[in-house]
Tab-separated table of C-alpha atoms in Angstrom:
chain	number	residue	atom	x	y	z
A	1	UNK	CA	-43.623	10.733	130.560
A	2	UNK	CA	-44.979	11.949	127.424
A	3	UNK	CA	-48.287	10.524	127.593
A	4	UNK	CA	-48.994	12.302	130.877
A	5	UNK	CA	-48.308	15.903	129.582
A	6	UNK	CA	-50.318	15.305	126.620
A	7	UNK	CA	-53.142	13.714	128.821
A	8	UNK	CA	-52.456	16.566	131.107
A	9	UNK	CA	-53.116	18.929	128.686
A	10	UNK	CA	-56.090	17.412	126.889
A	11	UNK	CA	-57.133	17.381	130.880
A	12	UNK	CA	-57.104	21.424	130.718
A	13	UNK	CA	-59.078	22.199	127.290
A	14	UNK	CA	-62.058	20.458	128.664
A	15	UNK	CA	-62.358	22.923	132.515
A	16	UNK	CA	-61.520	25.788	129.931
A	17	UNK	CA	-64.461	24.890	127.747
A	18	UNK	CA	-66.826	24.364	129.624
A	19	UNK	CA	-65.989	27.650	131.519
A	20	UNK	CA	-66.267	29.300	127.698
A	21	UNK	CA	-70.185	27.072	127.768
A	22	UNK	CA	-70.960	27.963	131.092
A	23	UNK	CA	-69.988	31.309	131.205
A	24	UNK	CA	-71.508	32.903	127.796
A	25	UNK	CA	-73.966	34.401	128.889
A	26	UNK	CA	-71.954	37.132	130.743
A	27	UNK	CA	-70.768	37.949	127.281
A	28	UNK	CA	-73.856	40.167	125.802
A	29	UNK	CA	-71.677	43.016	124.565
A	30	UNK	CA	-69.544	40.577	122.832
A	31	UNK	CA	-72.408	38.919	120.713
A	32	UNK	CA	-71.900	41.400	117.713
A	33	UNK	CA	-68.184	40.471	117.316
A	34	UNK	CA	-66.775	37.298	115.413
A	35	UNK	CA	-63.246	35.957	115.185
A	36	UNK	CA	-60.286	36.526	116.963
A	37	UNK	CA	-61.599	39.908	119.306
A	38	UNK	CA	-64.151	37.163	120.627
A	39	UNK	CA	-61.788	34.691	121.307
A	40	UNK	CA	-59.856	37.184	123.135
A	41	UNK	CA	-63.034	38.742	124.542
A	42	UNK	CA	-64.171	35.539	125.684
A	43	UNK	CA	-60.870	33.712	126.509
A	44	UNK	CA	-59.901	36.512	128.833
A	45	UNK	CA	-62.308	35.041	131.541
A	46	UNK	CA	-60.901	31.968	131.825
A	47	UNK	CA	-58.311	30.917	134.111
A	48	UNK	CA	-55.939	29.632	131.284
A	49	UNK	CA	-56.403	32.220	128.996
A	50	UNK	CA	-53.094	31.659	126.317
A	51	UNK	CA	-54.294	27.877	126.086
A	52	UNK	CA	-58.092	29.140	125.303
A	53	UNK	CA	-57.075	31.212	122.905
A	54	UNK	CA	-54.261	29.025	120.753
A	55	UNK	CA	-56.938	26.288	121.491
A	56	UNK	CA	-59.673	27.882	119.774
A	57	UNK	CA	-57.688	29.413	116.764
A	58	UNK	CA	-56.289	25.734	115.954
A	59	UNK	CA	-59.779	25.754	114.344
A	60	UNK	CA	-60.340	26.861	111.240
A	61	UNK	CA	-64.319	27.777	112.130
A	62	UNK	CA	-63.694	30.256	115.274
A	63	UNK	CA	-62.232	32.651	112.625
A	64	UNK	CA	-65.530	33.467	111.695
A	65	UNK	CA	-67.809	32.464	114.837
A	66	UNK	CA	-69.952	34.490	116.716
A	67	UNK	CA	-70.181	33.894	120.554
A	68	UNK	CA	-72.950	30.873	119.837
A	69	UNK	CA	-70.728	29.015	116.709
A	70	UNK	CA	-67.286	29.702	118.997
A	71	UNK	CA	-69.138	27.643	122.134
A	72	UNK	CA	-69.862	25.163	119.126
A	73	UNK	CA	-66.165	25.130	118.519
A	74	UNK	CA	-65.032	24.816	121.756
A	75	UNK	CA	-67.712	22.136	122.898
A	76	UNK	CA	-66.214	19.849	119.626
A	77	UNK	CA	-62.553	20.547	120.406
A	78	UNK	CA	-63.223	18.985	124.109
A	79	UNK	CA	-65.037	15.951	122.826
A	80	UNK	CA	-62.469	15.577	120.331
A	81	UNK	CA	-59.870	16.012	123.251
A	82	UNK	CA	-61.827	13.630	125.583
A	83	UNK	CA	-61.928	10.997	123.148
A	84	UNK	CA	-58.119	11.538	122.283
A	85	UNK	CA	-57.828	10.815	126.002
A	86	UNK	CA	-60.140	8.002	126.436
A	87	UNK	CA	-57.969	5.999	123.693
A	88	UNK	CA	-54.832	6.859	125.398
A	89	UNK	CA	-55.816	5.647	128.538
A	90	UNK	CA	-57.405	2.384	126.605
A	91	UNK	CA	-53.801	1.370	125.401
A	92	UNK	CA	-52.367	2.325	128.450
A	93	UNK	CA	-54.869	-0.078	130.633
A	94	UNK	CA	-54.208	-2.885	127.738
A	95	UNK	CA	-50.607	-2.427	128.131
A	96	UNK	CA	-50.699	-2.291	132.198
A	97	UNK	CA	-49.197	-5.213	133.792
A	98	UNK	CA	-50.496	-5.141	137.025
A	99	UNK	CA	-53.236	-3.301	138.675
A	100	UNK	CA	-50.726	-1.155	140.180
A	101	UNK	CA	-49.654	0.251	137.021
A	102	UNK	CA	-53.166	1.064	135.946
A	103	UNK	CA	-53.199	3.376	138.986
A	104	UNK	CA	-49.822	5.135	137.876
């Protein structure tokens, strides 16, 4: 049970994200600020907006960031997450013992 919150939430940074990616360029008046009022700013818009922000602030780099290095932030975190997620669901496919249990 474990494995599917953590996959579940791994599942969330990535929409989040890319909504952050997507969405930037409705930011203009935030490009002169850096650091946490940008991840605010900016995490604000998203649907999730507590996991945005405690997402991007694990990271050492978004303390400093303007609006084009925090979208380089966020893009790394959900490859970092994706990959997290494509080794879980490696092991869990190697440890499957039936076809059915892949599904689950």
């Amino acid at each position: 049970m474990a494995m599917k919150v953590d996959v579940s939430l791994c599942l969330l940074v990535i929409p989040i994200v890319l909504s952050l990616l997507l969405s930037s360029h409705h930011f203009a008046k935030a490009d002169n600020e850096i650091g946490k009022p940008l991840i605010t700013a900016t995490c604000c818009q998203t649907e999730f907006p507590d996991v945005c922000i405690s997402t991007l602030e694990s990271d050492p780099l978004s303390s400093s960031a303007n609006l084009t290095g925090l979208s380089r932030v966020g893009l790394e975190l959900a490859i970092t997450k994706a990959d997290e997620i494509k080794a879980d669901a490696y092991k869990l496919i190697l440890n499957a013992s039936s076809y059915g249990s892949w599904n689950i």
